[in-house]
Short mmCIF file of C-alpha atoms in Angstrom, two decimals:
data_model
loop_
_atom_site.label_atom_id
_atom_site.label_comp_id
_atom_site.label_asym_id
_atom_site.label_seq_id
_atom_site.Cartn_x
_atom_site.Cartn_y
_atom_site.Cartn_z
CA UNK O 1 0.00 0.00 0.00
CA UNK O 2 1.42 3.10 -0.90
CA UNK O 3 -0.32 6.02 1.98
CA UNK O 4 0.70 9.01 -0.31
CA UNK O 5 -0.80 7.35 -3.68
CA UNK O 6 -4.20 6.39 -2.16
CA UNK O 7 -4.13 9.70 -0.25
CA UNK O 8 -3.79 11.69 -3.83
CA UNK O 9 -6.58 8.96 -5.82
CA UNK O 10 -9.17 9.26 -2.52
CA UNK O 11 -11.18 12.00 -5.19
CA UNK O 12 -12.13 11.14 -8.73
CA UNK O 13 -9.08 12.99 -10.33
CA UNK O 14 -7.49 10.19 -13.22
CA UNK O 15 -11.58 9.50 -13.99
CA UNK O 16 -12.39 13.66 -14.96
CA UNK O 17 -9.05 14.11 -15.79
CA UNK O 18 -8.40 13.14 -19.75
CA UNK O 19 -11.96 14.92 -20.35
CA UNK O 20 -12.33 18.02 -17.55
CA UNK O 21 -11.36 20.29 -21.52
CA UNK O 22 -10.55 19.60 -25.15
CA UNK O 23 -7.16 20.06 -24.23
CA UNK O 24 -6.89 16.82 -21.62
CA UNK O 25 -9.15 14.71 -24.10
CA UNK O 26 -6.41 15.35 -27.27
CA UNK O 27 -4.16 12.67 -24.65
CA UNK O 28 -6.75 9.92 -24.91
CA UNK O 29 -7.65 10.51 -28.49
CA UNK O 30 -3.83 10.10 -29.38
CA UNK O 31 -2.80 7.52 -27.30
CA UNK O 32 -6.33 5.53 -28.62
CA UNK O 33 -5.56 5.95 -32.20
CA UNK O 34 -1.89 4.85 -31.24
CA UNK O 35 -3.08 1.65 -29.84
CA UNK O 36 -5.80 0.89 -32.43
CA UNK O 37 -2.54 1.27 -34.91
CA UNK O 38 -0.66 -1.55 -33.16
CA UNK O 39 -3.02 -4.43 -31.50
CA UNK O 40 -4.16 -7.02 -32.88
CA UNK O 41 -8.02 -7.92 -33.06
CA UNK O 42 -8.72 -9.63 -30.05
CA UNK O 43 -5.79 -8.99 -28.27
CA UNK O 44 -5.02 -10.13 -24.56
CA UNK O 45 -4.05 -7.08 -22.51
CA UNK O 46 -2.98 -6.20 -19.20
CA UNK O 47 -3.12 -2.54 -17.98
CA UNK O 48 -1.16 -1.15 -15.17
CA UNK O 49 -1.87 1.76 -13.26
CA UNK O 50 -5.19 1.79 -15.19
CA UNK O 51 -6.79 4.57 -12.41
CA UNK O 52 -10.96 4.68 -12.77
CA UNK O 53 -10.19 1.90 -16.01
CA UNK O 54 -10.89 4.32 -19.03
CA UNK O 55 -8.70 2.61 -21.19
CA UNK O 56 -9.03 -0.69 -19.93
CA UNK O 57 -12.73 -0.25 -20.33
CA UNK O 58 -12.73 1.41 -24.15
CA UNK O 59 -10.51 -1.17 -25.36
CA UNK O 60 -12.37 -3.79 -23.60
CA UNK O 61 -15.72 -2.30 -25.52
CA UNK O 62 -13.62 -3.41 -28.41
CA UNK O 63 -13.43 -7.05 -28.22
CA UNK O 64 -9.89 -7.09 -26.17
CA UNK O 65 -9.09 -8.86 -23.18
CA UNK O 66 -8.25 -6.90 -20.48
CA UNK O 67 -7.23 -7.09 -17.07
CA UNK O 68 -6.98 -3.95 -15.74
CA UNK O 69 -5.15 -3.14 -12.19
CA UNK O 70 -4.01 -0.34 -10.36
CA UNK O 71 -1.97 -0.14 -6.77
CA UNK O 72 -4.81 2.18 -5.33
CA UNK O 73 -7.85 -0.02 -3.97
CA UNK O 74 -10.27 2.97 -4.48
CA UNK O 75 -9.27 2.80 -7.96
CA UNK O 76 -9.65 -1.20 -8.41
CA UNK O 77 -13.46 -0.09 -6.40
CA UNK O 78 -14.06 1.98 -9.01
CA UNK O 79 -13.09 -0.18 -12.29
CA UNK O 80 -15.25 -2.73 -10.64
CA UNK O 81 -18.69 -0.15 -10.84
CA UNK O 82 -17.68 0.28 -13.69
CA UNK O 83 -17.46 -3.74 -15.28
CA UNK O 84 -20.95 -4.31 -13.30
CA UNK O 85 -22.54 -1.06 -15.02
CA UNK O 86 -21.53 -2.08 -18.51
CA UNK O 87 -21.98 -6.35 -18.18
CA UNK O 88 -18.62 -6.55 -19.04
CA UNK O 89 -17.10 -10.13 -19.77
CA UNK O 90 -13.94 -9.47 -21.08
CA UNK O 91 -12.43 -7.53 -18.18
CA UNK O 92 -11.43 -8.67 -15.14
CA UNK O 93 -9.55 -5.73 -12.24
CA UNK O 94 -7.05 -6.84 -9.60
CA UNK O 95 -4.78 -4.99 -7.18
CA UNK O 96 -1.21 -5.24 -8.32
CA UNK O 97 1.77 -3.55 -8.19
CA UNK O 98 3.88 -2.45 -11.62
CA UNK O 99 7.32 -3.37 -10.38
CA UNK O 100 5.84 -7.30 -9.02
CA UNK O 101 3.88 -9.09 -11.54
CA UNK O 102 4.41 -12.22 -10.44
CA UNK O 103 0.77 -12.92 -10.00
CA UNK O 104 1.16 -13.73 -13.89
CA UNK O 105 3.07 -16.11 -16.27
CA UNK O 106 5.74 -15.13 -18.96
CA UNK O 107 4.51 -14.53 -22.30
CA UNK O 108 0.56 -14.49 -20.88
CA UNK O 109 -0.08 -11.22 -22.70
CA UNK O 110 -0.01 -9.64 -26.27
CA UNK O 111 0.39 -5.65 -25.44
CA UNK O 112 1.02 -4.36 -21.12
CA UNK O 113 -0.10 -0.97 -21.00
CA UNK O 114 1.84 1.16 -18.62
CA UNK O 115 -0.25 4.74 -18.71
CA UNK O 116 0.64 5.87 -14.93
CA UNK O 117 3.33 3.72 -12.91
CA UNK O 118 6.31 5.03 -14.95
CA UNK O 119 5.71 8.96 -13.48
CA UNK O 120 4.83 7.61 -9.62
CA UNK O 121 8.08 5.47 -9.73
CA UNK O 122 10.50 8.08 -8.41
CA UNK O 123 13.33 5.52 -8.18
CA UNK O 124 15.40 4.69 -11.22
CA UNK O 125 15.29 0.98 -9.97
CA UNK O 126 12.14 0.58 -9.76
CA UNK O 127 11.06 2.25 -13.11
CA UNK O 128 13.14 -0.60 -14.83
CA UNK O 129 12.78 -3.48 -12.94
CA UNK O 130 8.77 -2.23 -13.92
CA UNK O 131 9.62 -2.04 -17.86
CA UNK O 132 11.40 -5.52 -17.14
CA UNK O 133 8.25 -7.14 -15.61
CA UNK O 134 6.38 -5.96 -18.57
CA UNK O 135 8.93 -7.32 -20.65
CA UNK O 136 8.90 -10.69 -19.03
CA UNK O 137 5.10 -10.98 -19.27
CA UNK O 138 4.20 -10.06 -23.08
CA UNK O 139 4.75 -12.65 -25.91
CA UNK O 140 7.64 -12.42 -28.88
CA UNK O 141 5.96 -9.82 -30.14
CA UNK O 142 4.02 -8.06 -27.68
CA UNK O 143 3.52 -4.64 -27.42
CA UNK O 144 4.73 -2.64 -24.06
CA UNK O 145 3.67 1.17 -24.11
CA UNK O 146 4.70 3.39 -21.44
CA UNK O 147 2.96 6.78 -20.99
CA UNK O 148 5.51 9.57 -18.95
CA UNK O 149 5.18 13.14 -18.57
CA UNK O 150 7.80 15.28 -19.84
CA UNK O 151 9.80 17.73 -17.55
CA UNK O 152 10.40 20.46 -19.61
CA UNK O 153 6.52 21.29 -19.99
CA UNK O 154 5.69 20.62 -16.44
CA UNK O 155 8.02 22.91 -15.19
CA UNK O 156 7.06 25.55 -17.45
CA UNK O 157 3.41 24.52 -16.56
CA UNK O 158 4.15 24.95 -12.85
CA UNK O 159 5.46 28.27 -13.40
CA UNK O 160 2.38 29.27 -15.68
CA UNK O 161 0.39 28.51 -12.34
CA UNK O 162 2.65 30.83 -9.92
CA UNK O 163 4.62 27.72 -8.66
CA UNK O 164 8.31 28.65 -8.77
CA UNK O 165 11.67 26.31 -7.51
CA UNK O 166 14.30 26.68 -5.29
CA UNK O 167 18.09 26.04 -6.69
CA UNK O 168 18.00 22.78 -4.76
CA UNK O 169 14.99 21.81 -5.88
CA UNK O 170 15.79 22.14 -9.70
CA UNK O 171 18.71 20.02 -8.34
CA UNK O 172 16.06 17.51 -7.44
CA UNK O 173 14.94 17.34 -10.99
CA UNK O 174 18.24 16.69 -12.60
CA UNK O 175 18.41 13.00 -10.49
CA UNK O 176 17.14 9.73 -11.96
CA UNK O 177 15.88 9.48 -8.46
CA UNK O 178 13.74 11.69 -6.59
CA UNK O 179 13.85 11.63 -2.28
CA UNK O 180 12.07 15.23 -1.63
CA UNK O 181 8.61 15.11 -0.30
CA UNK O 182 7.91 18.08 0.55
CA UNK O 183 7.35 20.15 -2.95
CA UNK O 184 4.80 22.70 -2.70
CA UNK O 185 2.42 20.57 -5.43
CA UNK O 186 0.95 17.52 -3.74
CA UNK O 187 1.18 15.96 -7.28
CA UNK O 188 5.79 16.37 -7.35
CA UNK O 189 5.35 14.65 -4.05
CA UNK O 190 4.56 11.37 -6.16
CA UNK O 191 5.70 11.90 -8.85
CA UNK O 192 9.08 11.37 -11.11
CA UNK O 193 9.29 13.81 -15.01
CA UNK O 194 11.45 12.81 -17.20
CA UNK O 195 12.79 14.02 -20.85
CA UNK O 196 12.19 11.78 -24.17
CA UNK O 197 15.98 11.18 -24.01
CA UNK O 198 16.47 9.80 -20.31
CA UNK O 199 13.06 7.35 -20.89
CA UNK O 200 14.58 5.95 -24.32
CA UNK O 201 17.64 5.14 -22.39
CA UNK O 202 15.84 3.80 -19.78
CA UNK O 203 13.08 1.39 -21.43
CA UNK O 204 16.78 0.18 -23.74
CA UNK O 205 18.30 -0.69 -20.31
CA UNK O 206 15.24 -3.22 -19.89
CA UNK O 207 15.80 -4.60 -22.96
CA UNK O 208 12.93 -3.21 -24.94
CA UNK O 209 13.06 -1.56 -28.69
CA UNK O 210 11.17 1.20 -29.45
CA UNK O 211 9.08 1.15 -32.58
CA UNK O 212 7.16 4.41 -32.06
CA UNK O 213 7.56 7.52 -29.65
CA UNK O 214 4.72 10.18 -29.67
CA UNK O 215 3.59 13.09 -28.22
CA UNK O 216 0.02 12.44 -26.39
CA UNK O 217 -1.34 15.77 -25.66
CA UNK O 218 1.18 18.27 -27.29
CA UNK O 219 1.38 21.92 -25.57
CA UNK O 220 -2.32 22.29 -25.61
CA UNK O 221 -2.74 21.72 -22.10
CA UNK O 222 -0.65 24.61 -21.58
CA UNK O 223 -3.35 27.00 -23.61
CA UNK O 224 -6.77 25.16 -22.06
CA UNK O 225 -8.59 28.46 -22.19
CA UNK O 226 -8.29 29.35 -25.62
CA UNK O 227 -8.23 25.25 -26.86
CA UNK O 228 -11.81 26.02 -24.65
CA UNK O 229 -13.26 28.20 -27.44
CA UNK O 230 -12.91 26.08 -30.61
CA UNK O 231 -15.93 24.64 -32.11
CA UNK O 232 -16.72 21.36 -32.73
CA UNK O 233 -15.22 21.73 -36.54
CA UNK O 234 -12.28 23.72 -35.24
CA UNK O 235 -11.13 21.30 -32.20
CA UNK O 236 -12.24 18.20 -34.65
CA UNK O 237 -9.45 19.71 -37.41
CA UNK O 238 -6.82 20.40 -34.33
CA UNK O 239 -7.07 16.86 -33.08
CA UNK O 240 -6.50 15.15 -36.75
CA UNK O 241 -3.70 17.63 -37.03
CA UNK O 242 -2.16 16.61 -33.71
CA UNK O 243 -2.50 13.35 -34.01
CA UNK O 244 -0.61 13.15 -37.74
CA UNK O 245 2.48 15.49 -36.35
CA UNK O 246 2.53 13.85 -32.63
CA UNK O 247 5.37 10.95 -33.59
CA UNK O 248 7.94 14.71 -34.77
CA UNK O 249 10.93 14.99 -32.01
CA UNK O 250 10.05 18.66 -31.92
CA UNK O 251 6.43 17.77 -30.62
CA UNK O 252 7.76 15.54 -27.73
CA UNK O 253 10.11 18.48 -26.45
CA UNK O 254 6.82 20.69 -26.22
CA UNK O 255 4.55 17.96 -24.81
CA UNK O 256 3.54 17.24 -21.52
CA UNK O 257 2.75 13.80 -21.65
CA UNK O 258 4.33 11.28 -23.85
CA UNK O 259 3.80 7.65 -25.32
CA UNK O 260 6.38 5.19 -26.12
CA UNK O 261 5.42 1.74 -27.92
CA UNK O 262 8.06 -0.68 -27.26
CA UNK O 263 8.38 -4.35 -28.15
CA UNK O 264 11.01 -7.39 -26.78
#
């Protein structure tokens, strides 16, 4: 049990989060048309991290089967409304930790979705010997993708919000391992950012090879307001735009959150 994650995912945050604006909702869009792009029909999934199950549940609306899980029991609560509400069959929820899967076999899955554990695992250690679990667990050719949130924009995002660093704490964010708990965001307190650079060389530590790396949400987040006044036709033509430019190295430096699609 981790006190400071259940403390943090006590409210429904992940569930409004990807669609509280237009902005948040680009991250789902993109990351949905990323995995569409990849699976298989029919695919055998396992989701870690999965929060209040909105991609666990989407994808298992699509034939796939999922097992979703999350560390945070009020989160596990939740997916399991939500598989009762919707006479779900193909989804099952357990409580399970991203750096121990030993609850499952090798090779059991075809594609692990990691869309939260990689930015709560402040340790360097434990972020790989995560990636390496997922490894273990997915067939020859299964698909690991690992969502992150990149530094550059947070910190500029923090600062947007009148949330300014000390000298040690930028010192803080230059360590593959963060020890401070006492940031002035409740979110830094469990969290790790990261650049597209360190995460490549971390998930090729584990072993994996990257086939795609792609910007979820872009800088948009960082202009809500104004992303807030497109019409339907005008957000619609954003999105398809997004979407077709998010795999360019320049959108990953301006995005905050980020997808990687890995394989063995």
């Amino acid at each position: 049990m981790n006190t400071k994650l259940d403390t943090y995912y006590q409210f429904p945050i992940e569930r409004d989060r990807l669609f509280s604006s237009k902005a948040n909702s680009l991250e789902f869009f993109t990351n949905m048309h990323l995995f569409q792009k990849y699976l298989r029909p029919s695919s055998r999934i396992l989701e870690l991290g999965a929060g209040h199950g909105i991609y666990s549940i989407n994808l298992a609306k699509q034939g796939h089967s999922v097992v979703a899980t999350d560390v945070v029991q009020e989160n596990v609560n939740e997916i399991e409304k939500t598989i009762t509400a919707n006479n779900l069959l193909n989804i099952s929820v357990q409580n399970v930790n991203a750096t121990d899967l030993s609850c499952f076999s090798d090779s059991e899955f075809d594609a692990v979705l990691s869309l939260g554990p990689y930015y709560h695992l402040r340790a360097q250690k434990e972020r790989i010997q995560s990636l390496r679990e997922a490894k273990r667990v997915i067939k020859d050719d299964g698909l690991v993708c690992i969502a992150y949130i990149n530094k550059a924009f947070a910190l500029a995002y923090f600062m947007k919000n009148n949330i300014y660093f000390s000298k040690a704490e930028y010192e803080e964010f230059l360590k593959t391992t963060w020890e401070k708990h006492d940031f002035k965001d409740s979110f830094l307190n469990i969290s790790y950012y990261t650049t597209p650079e360190d995460i490549e060389h971390e998930v090729e530590l584990s072993g994996l090879r990257i086939i795609e790396h792609s910007a979820s949400d872009g800088m948009y987040t960082m202009i809500k307001s104004n992303i807030e006044k497109m019409n339907e036709n005008e957000f619609n033509a954003l999105r398809e735009y997004h979407i077709s430019t998010a795999h360019c190295f320049s959108s990953l430096g301006a995005s905050s959150h980020n997808l990687i699609v890995a394989k063995k």
